[in-house]
Tab-separated table of C-alpha atoms and ligand atoms in Angstrom:
chain	number	residue	atom	x	y	z
A	1235	MET	CA	189.156	94.027	89.772
A	1236	PRO	CA	191.251	97.172	89.618
A	1237	ARG	CA	189.644	100.473	88.735
A	1238	LEU	CA	189.850	101.693	85.172
A	1239	LYS	CA	192.055	104.696	84.465
A	1240	LEU	CA	191.296	106.862	81.492
A	1241	SER	CA	191.338	110.467	80.380
A	1242	ILE	CA	188.277	112.554	79.524
A	1243	ASP	CA	188.802	116.037	78.074
A	1244	GLY	CA	192.361	115.977	79.371
A	1245	ILE	CA	191.271	115.156	82.923
A	1246	PRO	CA	192.543	111.858	84.335
A	1247	VAL	CA	189.572	109.935	85.752
A	1248	SER	CA	188.989	106.510	87.246
A	1249	ALA	CA	185.908	104.340	86.988
A	1250	GLY	CA	184.664	101.051	88.358
A	1251	PRO	CA	184.932	97.986	86.125
A	1252	GLY	CA	182.019	97.748	83.707
A	1253	ALA	CA	181.265	101.477	83.812
A	1254	THR	CA	180.188	103.182	80.615
A	1255	ILE	CA	182.007	106.256	79.329
A	1256	LEU	CA	178.949	108.290	80.362
A	1257	GLN	CA	179.061	106.946	83.923
A	1258	ALA	CA	182.797	107.615	84.156
A	1259	ALA	CA	182.311	111.169	82.889
A	1260	ARG	CA	179.356	112.022	85.110
A	1261	ALA	CA	181.003	110.535	88.204
A	1262	ASN	CA	183.810	112.995	87.590
A	1263	GLY	CA	181.654	116.032	87.038
A	1264	ILE	CA	181.924	116.040	83.234
A	1265	ASP	CA	178.451	116.464	81.820
A	1266	ILE	CA	177.584	114.893	78.482
A	1267	ALA	CA	174.116	115.694	77.138
A	1268	THR	CA	171.834	112.670	76.676
A	1269	LEU	CA	168.322	112.075	75.431
A	1270	CYS	CA	167.492	108.376	75.075
A	1271	HIS	CA	169.532	107.479	78.147
A	1272	LEU	CA	167.647	106.905	81.398
A	1273	LYS	CA	169.441	105.737	84.510
A	1274	GLY	CA	168.266	102.247	85.432
A	1275	LEU	CA	167.437	101.160	81.880
A	1276	ILE	CA	169.651	99.161	79.535
A	1277	PRO	CA	171.211	101.659	77.092
A	1278	ALA	CA	169.735	101.670	73.602
A	1279	GLY	CA	172.112	104.043	71.837
A	1280	ALA	CA	169.068	105.334	69.991
A	1281	CYS	CA	169.598	109.080	69.758
A	1282	ARG	CA	173.406	109.539	69.417
A	1283	ILE	CA	173.323	112.864	71.270
A	1284	CYS	CA	175.943	111.545	73.703
A	1285	ILE	CA	178.597	110.724	71.087
A	1286	VAL	CA	182.252	111.191	72.095
A	1287	GLU	CA	185.573	110.705	70.338
A	1288	VAL	CA	187.957	107.997	71.478
A	1289	ALA	CA	191.538	108.652	70.326
A	1290	GLY	CA	192.487	106.156	67.645
A	1291	GLY	CA	188.849	105.272	66.890
A	1292	ARG	CA	187.533	105.854	63.418
A	1293	ARG	CA	184.182	107.341	64.356
A	1294	PRO	CA	182.442	108.773	67.427
A	1295	VAL	CA	180.831	106.300	69.845
A	1296	PRO	CA	177.773	106.747	72.081
A	1297	ALA	CA	179.008	107.386	75.630
A	1298	CYS	CA	175.876	105.876	77.174
A	1299	ALA	CA	176.325	102.532	75.431
A	1300	THR	CA	180.115	102.146	75.318
A	1301	ARG	CA	182.154	100.586	78.113
A	1302	ALA	CA	185.040	102.638	79.465
A	1303	GLU	CA	188.421	100.970	79.057
A	1304	SER	CA	191.737	101.682	80.740
A	1305	GLY	CA	193.934	103.929	78.668
A	1306	MET	CA	191.112	105.478	76.647
A	1307	VAL	CA	191.659	109.113	75.704
A	1308	ILE	CA	188.227	110.668	75.255
A	1309	THR	CA	187.073	114.010	73.896
A	1310	THR	CA	183.505	115.064	74.661
A	1311	ALA	CA	183.211	118.526	73.158
A	1312	SER	CA	185.234	118.930	69.946
A	1313	GLU	CA	183.857	121.177	67.250
A	1314	ARG	CA	183.022	118.145	65.118
A	1315	LEU	CA	181.009	116.579	67.960
A	1316	GLN	CA	179.164	119.798	68.719
A	1317	ALA	CA	178.229	120.174	65.063
A	1318	ALA	CA	177.048	116.562	64.851
A	1319	ARG	CA	174.951	116.871	68.017
A	1320	ARG	CA	173.388	120.049	66.778
A	1321	GLN	CA	172.581	118.348	63.502
A	1322	ILE	CA	170.971	115.390	65.283
A	1323	VAL	CA	168.712	117.630	67.344
A	1324	GLU	CA	167.737	119.663	64.279
A	1325	LEU	CA	166.856	116.464	62.424
A	1326	LEU	CA	164.738	115.316	65.376
A	1327	LEU	CA	162.928	118.645	65.339
A	1328	ALA	CA	162.354	118.431	61.577
A	1329	GLU	CA	161.086	114.857	61.652
A	1330	ARG	CA	157.798	115.244	63.539
A	1331	ASN	CA	155.617	118.124	64.674
A	1332	HIS	CA	157.229	119.841	67.621
A	1333	GLN	CA	155.261	123.017	68.308
A	1334	CYS	CA	156.542	123.780	71.786
A	1335	PRO	CA	154.087	126.569	72.696
A	1336	VAL	CA	151.117	124.235	72.285
A	1337	CYS	CA	152.782	121.141	73.792
A	1338	VAL	CA	151.868	119.768	77.195
A	1339	MET	CA	155.556	119.513	78.136
A	1340	ASN	CA	156.643	123.014	77.112
A	1341	ASN	CA	159.455	124.110	79.469
A	1342	ASN	CA	159.700	120.608	80.987
A	1343	CYS	CA	160.806	118.815	77.837
A	1344	GLU	CA	164.211	117.185	77.496
A	1345	LEU	CA	164.308	117.668	73.724
A	1346	GLN	CA	163.651	121.362	74.185
A	1347	ALA	CA	166.315	121.476	76.904
A	1348	VAL	CA	169.053	119.991	74.703
A	1349	ALA	CA	168.061	122.277	71.827
A	1350	ARG	CA	168.414	125.219	74.185
A	1351	ARG	CA	171.696	123.890	75.548
A	1352	PHE	CA	173.144	123.588	72.041
A	1353	GLY	CA	171.954	127.110	71.161
A	1354	ILE	CA	169.660	125.919	68.380
A	1355	ASP	CA	167.645	128.966	67.358
A	1356	HIS	CA	166.397	127.602	64.033
A	1357	VAL	CA	166.298	124.379	62.035
A	1358	ARG	CA	168.224	124.234	58.778
A	1359	TYR	CA	166.239	121.319	57.359
A	1360	GLY	CA	162.798	121.285	55.814
A	1361	PHE	CA	160.095	120.176	58.223
A	1362	ILE	CA	158.526	116.895	57.167
A	1363	ALA	CA	155.244	117.796	58.925
A	1364	PRO	CA	153.881	114.228	58.798
A	1365	THR	CA	150.216	113.507	59.438
A	1366	LEU	CA	150.220	111.676	62.757
A	1367	THR	CA	147.631	110.482	65.223
A	1368	VAL	CA	147.060	110.895	68.940
A	1369	ASP	CA	145.923	107.779	70.826
A	1370	ILE	CA	143.709	108.806	73.741
A	1371	SER	CA	141.896	105.480	74.036
A	1372	HIS	CA	143.508	104.736	77.397
A	1373	GLU	CA	141.517	105.718	80.437
A	1374	ARG	CA	144.296	107.753	82.041
A	1375	PHE	CA	147.028	108.339	79.496
A	1376	GLY	CA	147.572	109.533	75.954
A	1377	LEU	CA	150.203	109.026	73.224
A	1378	ASP	CA	150.846	111.870	70.802
A	1379	HIS	CA	152.983	110.571	67.930
A	1380	ASN	CA	153.640	114.152	66.833
A	1381	ARG	CA	156.061	114.591	69.737
A	1382	CYS	CA	157.708	111.163	69.798
A	1383	ILE	CA	161.456	111.031	69.131
A	1384	LEU	CA	161.667	107.219	69.176
A	1385	CYS	CA	164.061	107.149	72.117
A	1386	ARG	CA	162.381	103.927	73.284
A	1387	ARG	CA	162.535	104.842	76.943
A	1388	CYS	CA	158.866	103.844	77.196
A	1389	VAL	CA	159.543	100.506	75.510
A	1390	ARG	CA	162.460	99.754	77.815
A	1391	VAL	CA	160.904	100.881	81.089
A	1392	CYS	CA	157.763	98.862	80.368
A	1393	ASP	CA	159.817	95.776	79.544
A	1394	GLN	CA	162.722	96.062	81.961
A	1395	VAL	CA	161.105	97.595	85.015
A	1396	GLU	CA	157.373	96.892	84.860
A	1397	GLY	CA	157.841	93.593	83.033
A	1398	ALA	CA	154.747	94.085	80.906
A	1399	HIS	CA	156.349	94.824	77.501
A	1400	THR	CA	153.275	96.600	76.228
A	1401	TRP	CA	155.283	98.927	73.968
A	1402	ASP	CA	157.254	98.182	70.847
A	1403	VAL	CA	158.408	99.918	67.702
A	1404	ARG	CA	156.823	99.157	64.370
A	1405	ALA	CA	158.406	99.770	60.921
A	1406	ARG	CA	161.677	101.540	60.195
A	1407	GLY	CA	163.099	105.001	59.603
A	1408	THR	CA	160.642	107.888	59.528
A	1409	ALA	CA	157.771	105.372	59.323
A	1410	SER	CA	158.645	104.008	62.787
A	1411	ARG	CA	155.843	104.200	65.323
A	1412	ILE	CA	155.529	103.273	68.951
A	1413	ILE	CA	152.789	100.633	69.238
A	1414	SER	CA	151.004	98.998	72.156
A	1415	ASP	CA	150.522	95.249	71.982
A	1416	LEU	CA	150.222	94.295	68.306
A	1417	ALA	CA	149.333	97.824	67.188
A	1418	ARG	CA	146.021	97.899	69.028
A	1419	PRO	CA	144.679	101.091	70.587
A	1420	TRP	CA	146.344	101.582	73.964
A	1421	GLY	CA	142.991	101.459	75.750
A	1422	GLU	CA	142.393	97.950	74.435
A	1423	SER	CA	145.801	96.635	75.409
A	1424	GLY	CA	145.618	93.432	77.389
A	1425	SER	CA	149.170	93.716	78.696
A	1426	CYS	CA	149.177	97.337	79.939
A	1427	THR	CA	148.994	97.465	83.730
A	1428	GLY	CA	148.268	101.197	83.792
A	1429	CYS	CA	151.354	101.846	85.950
A	1430	GLY	CA	152.309	105.034	84.117
A	1431	LYS	CA	156.059	104.332	84.041
A	1432	CYS	CA	156.208	105.004	80.299
A	1433	VAL	CA	154.642	108.406	80.862
A	1434	GLN	CA	157.281	109.230	83.464
A	1435	ALA	CA	160.106	107.929	81.286
A	1436	CYS	CA	159.091	109.815	78.142
A	1437	PRO	CA	161.363	112.850	77.693
A	1438	THR	CA	158.887	114.804	75.556
A	1439	GLY	CA	155.160	115.460	75.449
A	1440	ALA	CA	154.543	112.225	73.496
A	1441	LEU	CA	153.261	110.276	76.483
A	1442	PHE	CA	151.131	112.242	78.878
A	1443	GLU	CA	148.627	111.826	81.640
A	1444	LYS	CA	145.118	113.082	81.067
A	1445	ASP	CA	143.338	115.486	83.393
A	1446	VAL	CA	146.337	116.741	85.290
A	1447	GLN	CA	147.367	120.352	85.283
A	1448	GLY	CA	150.826	121.623	84.544
A	1449	THR	CA	153.288	119.192	83.097
A	1450	ARG	CA	150.919	116.366	82.220
A	1451	LYS	CA	153.442	113.941	83.623
A	1452	GLY	CA	151.781	114.055	87.017
A	1453	THR	CA	154.678	112.977	89.148
A	1454	LEU	CA	157.166	115.674	88.233
A	1455	CYS	CA	155.399	117.076	91.260
A	1456	LEU	CA	155.295	114.646	94.177
A	1457	GLU	CA	152.375	116.444	95.752
A	1458	LYS	CA	150.289	115.704	92.687
A	1459	LEU	CA	151.315	112.048	92.713
A	1460	LEU	CA	150.212	111.673	96.314
A	1461	GLU	CA	146.960	113.394	95.528
A	1462	TRP	CA	146.383	111.018	92.622
A	1463	ARG	CA	147.235	107.956	94.730
A	1464	ARG	CA	144.809	109.091	97.402
A	1465	ARG	CA	142.107	109.485	94.803
A	1466	ARG	CA	142.805	105.974	93.438
A	1467	THR	CA	142.769	104.224	96.793
A	1468	ARG	CA	139.720	105.990	98.130
B	624	MET	CA	175.719	159.452	63.251
B	625	ARG	CA	172.523	158.933	61.331
B	626	PRO	CA	169.792	157.039	63.144
B	627	ILE	CA	169.435	153.344	62.401
B	628	ARG	CA	166.550	152.676	60.076
B	629	LEU	CA	164.445	150.058	61.824
B	630	ALA	CA	161.461	148.251	60.331
B	631	THR	CA	159.134	145.652	61.792
B	632	ALA	CA	156.858	143.504	59.695
B	633	TRP	CA	154.004	141.125	60.354
B	634	LEU	CA	153.467	138.081	58.143
B	635	SER	CA	151.409	135.020	59.265
B	636	GLY	CA	151.540	135.525	63.011
B	637	CYS	CA	149.228	136.567	65.807
B	638	SER	CA	150.881	139.940	66.648
B	639	GLY	CA	152.177	138.447	69.904
B	640	CYS	CA	155.762	139.127	68.835
B	641	HIS	CA	154.918	142.791	68.362
B	642	MET	CA	153.331	142.743	71.818
B	643	SER	CA	156.676	141.539	73.139
B	644	LEU	CA	158.323	144.432	71.369
B	645	LEU	CA	155.922	146.819	73.101
B	646	ASN	CA	156.697	145.048	76.357
B	647	LEU	CA	160.179	146.557	76.179
B	648	HIS	CA	158.400	149.467	77.918
B	649	HIS	CA	160.819	152.330	78.650
B	650	HIS	CA	163.576	150.535	76.725
B	651	LEU	CA	161.425	151.196	73.697
B	652	LEU	CA	162.051	154.923	74.179
B	653	GLU	CA	165.797	154.317	74.406
B	654	LEU	CA	165.529	152.254	71.254
B	655	LEU	CA	163.746	155.040	69.438
B	656	LEU	CA	166.540	157.445	70.390
B	657	LYS	CA	168.919	155.316	68.354
B	658	CYS	CA	166.509	154.279	65.636
B	659	GLU	CA	164.059	155.717	63.243
B	660	LEU	CA	161.027	153.476	62.813
B	661	VAL	CA	160.586	153.525	59.055
B	662	TYR	CA	157.991	150.773	58.685
B	663	SER	CA	155.778	148.844	61.078
B	664	PRO	CA	152.230	147.579	61.554
B	665	LEU	CA	152.348	149.758	64.676
B	666	ALA	CA	152.861	152.885	62.550
B	667	ASP	CA	150.862	154.295	59.687
B	668	ILE	CA	153.338	153.816	56.866
B	669	LYS	CA	151.941	152.315	53.701
B	670	GLU	CA	154.994	151.111	51.838
B	671	TYR	CA	158.100	149.266	52.907
B	672	PRO	CA	160.856	151.771	52.156
B	673	ALA	CA	164.292	151.247	50.638
B	674	GLY	CA	167.513	151.402	52.656
B	675	VAL	CA	166.328	149.701	55.851
B	676	ASP	CA	169.152	148.714	58.228
B	677	ILE	CA	167.349	146.145	60.326
B	678	ALA	CA	163.978	144.441	60.000
B	679	LEU	CA	162.278	142.393	62.706
B	680	VAL	CA	159.910	140.040	60.926
B	681	GLU	CA	157.106	138.358	62.826
B	682	GLY	CA	155.191	135.423	61.392
B	683	ALA	CA	155.626	132.561	58.974
B	684	VAL	CA	155.243	132.706	55.208
B	685	GLY	CA	151.748	131.301	54.782
B	686	ASN	CA	150.246	133.059	51.765
B	687	ALA	CA	151.177	134.782	48.514
B	688	ASP	CA	151.227	138.231	50.145
B	689	ASN	CA	153.648	137.038	52.821
B	690	ARG	CA	155.949	135.650	50.155
B	691	GLU	CA	155.928	138.890	48.193
B	692	MET	CA	156.513	140.932	51.337
B	693	ALA	CA	159.379	138.678	52.416
B	694	ALA	CA	161.109	139.187	49.066
B	695	LEU	CA	160.631	142.949	49.316
B	696	ILE	CA	162.031	143.035	52.845
B	697	ARG	CA	165.088	141.053	51.777
B	698	GLU	CA	165.702	143.307	48.817
B	699	ARG	CA	165.528	146.511	50.842
B	700	THR	CA	167.099	145.482	54.155
B	701	VAL	CA	170.649	144.935	55.360
B	702	TRP	CA	169.864	142.746	58.382
B	703	VAL	CA	166.740	140.583	58.455
B	704	VAL	CA	165.768	139.027	61.785
B	705	SER	CA	163.192	136.265	62.260
B	706	LEU	CA	161.170	137.392	65.264
B	707	GLY	CA	159.394	134.628	67.178
B	708	ASP	CA	158.589	130.975	66.598
B	709	CYS	CA	156.224	131.388	63.621
B	710	ALA	CA	158.965	133.102	61.616
B	711	VAL	CA	161.571	130.688	62.984
B	712	ASN	CA	159.771	127.378	62.415
B	713	GLY	CA	156.158	127.915	61.326
B	714	ASN	CA	154.884	127.130	64.804
B	715	VAL	CA	151.145	127.719	65.358
B	716	SER	CA	150.754	129.230	61.891
B	717	GLY	CA	152.227	126.008	60.524
B	718	LEU	CA	149.838	123.737	62.401
B	719	ARG	CA	147.959	123.155	59.155
B	720	ASN	CA	150.985	121.620	57.429
B	721	PRO	CA	150.411	118.024	58.570
B	722	ILE	CA	146.880	117.949	57.086
B	723	GLY	CA	147.584	120.152	54.062
B	724	ARG	CA	145.993	123.320	52.730
B	725	GLU	CA	142.792	121.844	51.253
B	726	ALA	CA	141.885	119.872	54.357
B	727	ALA	CA	142.600	122.914	56.533
B	728	LEU	CA	140.319	125.077	54.383
B	729	ALA	CA	137.599	122.435	54.407
B	730	ALA	CA	137.809	122.308	58.194
B	731	ALA	CA	137.709	126.096	58.590
B	732	TYR	CA	135.147	126.878	55.865
B	733	PRO	CA	132.968	123.762	55.560
B	734	ALA	CA	130.390	125.506	53.307
B	735	GLU	CA	133.111	126.333	50.829
B	736	ASN	CA	133.910	122.664	50.702
B	737	GLY	CA	137.590	123.443	50.774
B	738	SER	CA	137.463	125.239	47.451
B	739	HIS	CA	140.101	127.834	47.102
B	740	GLN	CA	138.138	130.107	44.785
B	741	ARG	CA	137.586	133.051	47.099
B	742	PHE	CA	141.283	133.202	47.714
B	743	GLY	CA	143.592	134.895	45.269
B	744	SER	CA	141.724	138.114	44.526
B	745	ASP	CA	141.086	140.213	47.633
B	746	VAL	CA	142.042	137.404	50.005
B	747	PRO	CA	145.626	136.281	49.430
B	748	LEU	CA	146.140	132.756	48.184
B	749	LEU	CA	147.270	130.345	50.878
B	750	LEU	CA	150.504	128.565	50.018
B	751	PRO	CA	150.365	124.757	50.013
B	752	ARG	CA	152.724	124.773	52.988
B	753	VAL	CA	153.473	127.318	55.674
B	754	LEU	CA	157.215	127.985	55.606
B	755	PRO	CA	159.645	129.439	58.106
B	756	LEU	CA	161.041	132.744	56.876
B	757	HIS	CA	164.572	131.398	56.327
B	758	GLN	CA	163.249	128.861	53.851
B	759	VAL	CA	161.955	131.698	51.689
B	760	ILE	CA	164.613	134.401	52.038
B	761	ARG	CA	168.060	134.587	53.599
B	762	VAL	CA	167.750	135.450	57.290
B	763	ASP	CA	170.626	136.925	59.298
B	764	ALA	CA	169.520	136.247	62.872
B	765	PHE	CA	166.811	134.488	64.848
B	766	ILE	CA	164.905	135.349	68.022
B	767	PRO	CA	162.930	132.223	68.957
B	768	GLY	CA	160.133	132.177	71.527
B	769	CYS	CA	156.350	132.193	71.468
B	770	PRO	CA	156.236	135.027	72.100
B	771	PRO	CA	159.944	135.961	72.183
B	772	LEU	CA	161.143	137.502	75.437
B	773	PRO	CA	161.525	141.285	75.305
B	774	GLU	CA	165.026	140.829	76.767
B	775	ASP	CA	165.957	138.614	73.832
B	776	ILE	CA	164.785	141.300	71.447
B	777	SER	CA	166.850	144.007	73.140
B	778	ARG	CA	169.877	141.712	73.311
B	779	MET	CA	169.625	141.035	69.583
B	780	LEU	CA	169.235	144.732	68.753
B	781	ALA	CA	172.163	145.595	71.012
B	782	SER	CA	174.357	143.096	69.172
B	783	PHE	CA	173.393	144.781	65.912
B	784	PHE	CA	174.154	148.252	67.237
B	785	LYS	CA	177.623	147.065	68.189
B	786	GLN	CA	178.446	146.105	64.624
B	787	PRO	CA	180.789	148.659	63.037
B	788	ALA	CA	178.603	149.016	59.940
B	789	ALA	CA	175.473	149.768	61.922
B	790	GLY	CA	174.244	153.307	61.750
B	791	GLY	CA	176.903	154.328	59.164
C	1968	SF4	S1	156.727	107.846	73.307
C	1968	SF4	FE1	158.217	109.083	74.487
C	1968	SF4	S2	159.474	107.536	75.586
C	1968	SF4	FE2	158.383	106.444	73.939
C	1968	SF4	S3	159.838	106.443	72.221
C	1968	SF4	FE3	158.481	108.231	71.941
C	1968	SF4	S4	159.583	109.945	72.919
C	1968	SF4	FE4	160.557	108.032	73.658
C	1969	FES	S1	171.891	109.149	75.131
C	1969	FES	FE1	173.438	107.877	74.285
C	1969	FES	S2	172.658	107.343	72.349
C	1969	FES	FE2	170.994	108.474	73.244
């Protein structure tokens, strides 16, 4: 199949057949911010941070979940897009309880990073401040619903890579919650293999590893991962 | 050129933002060459004066006193700046919001059984929700951070000094 030829931000680019707009852009050095996207997982189009405009289209489309087509003329950074992205991040920040200074992922968080990238210095919406729980029933890991942005990276990595499908999403809208098995405490889950992929995939401090210093993701530092493996196999 | 009338105020915060201000070190002296400090918890001035050019406000609006003070600052200040995360989004001061005022009081003062009676006379009444400053008064600029970086504070002040209206 011939390569696709399209234009992104006025730059002519080519992409392999089947590539998404995001892949085409990144392969050509054009960076589009993402949040729910994780390389290797099937796109969910959950966060809409990566929206772009396709000339002739009625509304913006998510770059991570839209196939590139020959002849597309794409804009990634119009004023309208920037404003929409900013609004999305502000709504995410207003929805749950994101107190960065007391979060285990402070300075390593992808939500914080996009907020910084978009220059968000305050949130224009009222904070919902919902009453949420923290599930620390698992021997090694914890889930803090206060920090969850419902990107479903944990759900997808557990299903598509580990093949366990421990995680799912219950309910809709602001009532949505990540659940393990049929909403049982994580520690009692019969399907969880304890692999920790969800913890690695989670972009925020929602999923964390207990008893590790620093980022609470453990393997952001390979040294620490090795140390942990050695401890496990001893 | 008359000196810029600078005020700093401290609502529901931990004073960490003011520590950052002090951490400007020798830049603080340069700052005071341009500015007159007309009100601050770091200075012994009892009343927030009129005709303030710029106010750096630390802390969220968590009680009745904070709310009153915020209104006064707005009324008497040209440029109000939210200094630090508590002012910007409630932050640590707002940690009680998810459980609500009564539950927070019951947790902190179990003997009082969460009753709010002692509050309101000499102890200011806690508001039902801790609010970021810009949800109470109009705010002109924001310096996020817990605590905010001293460099961010000087950058913000420098941008104010550059404004044609600043300093008259
Ligand atoms: S727990 Fe983490 S990975 Fe899972 S949906 Fe929430 S933010 Fe995303
Ligand atoms: S990164 Fe594309 S929708 Fe979330």
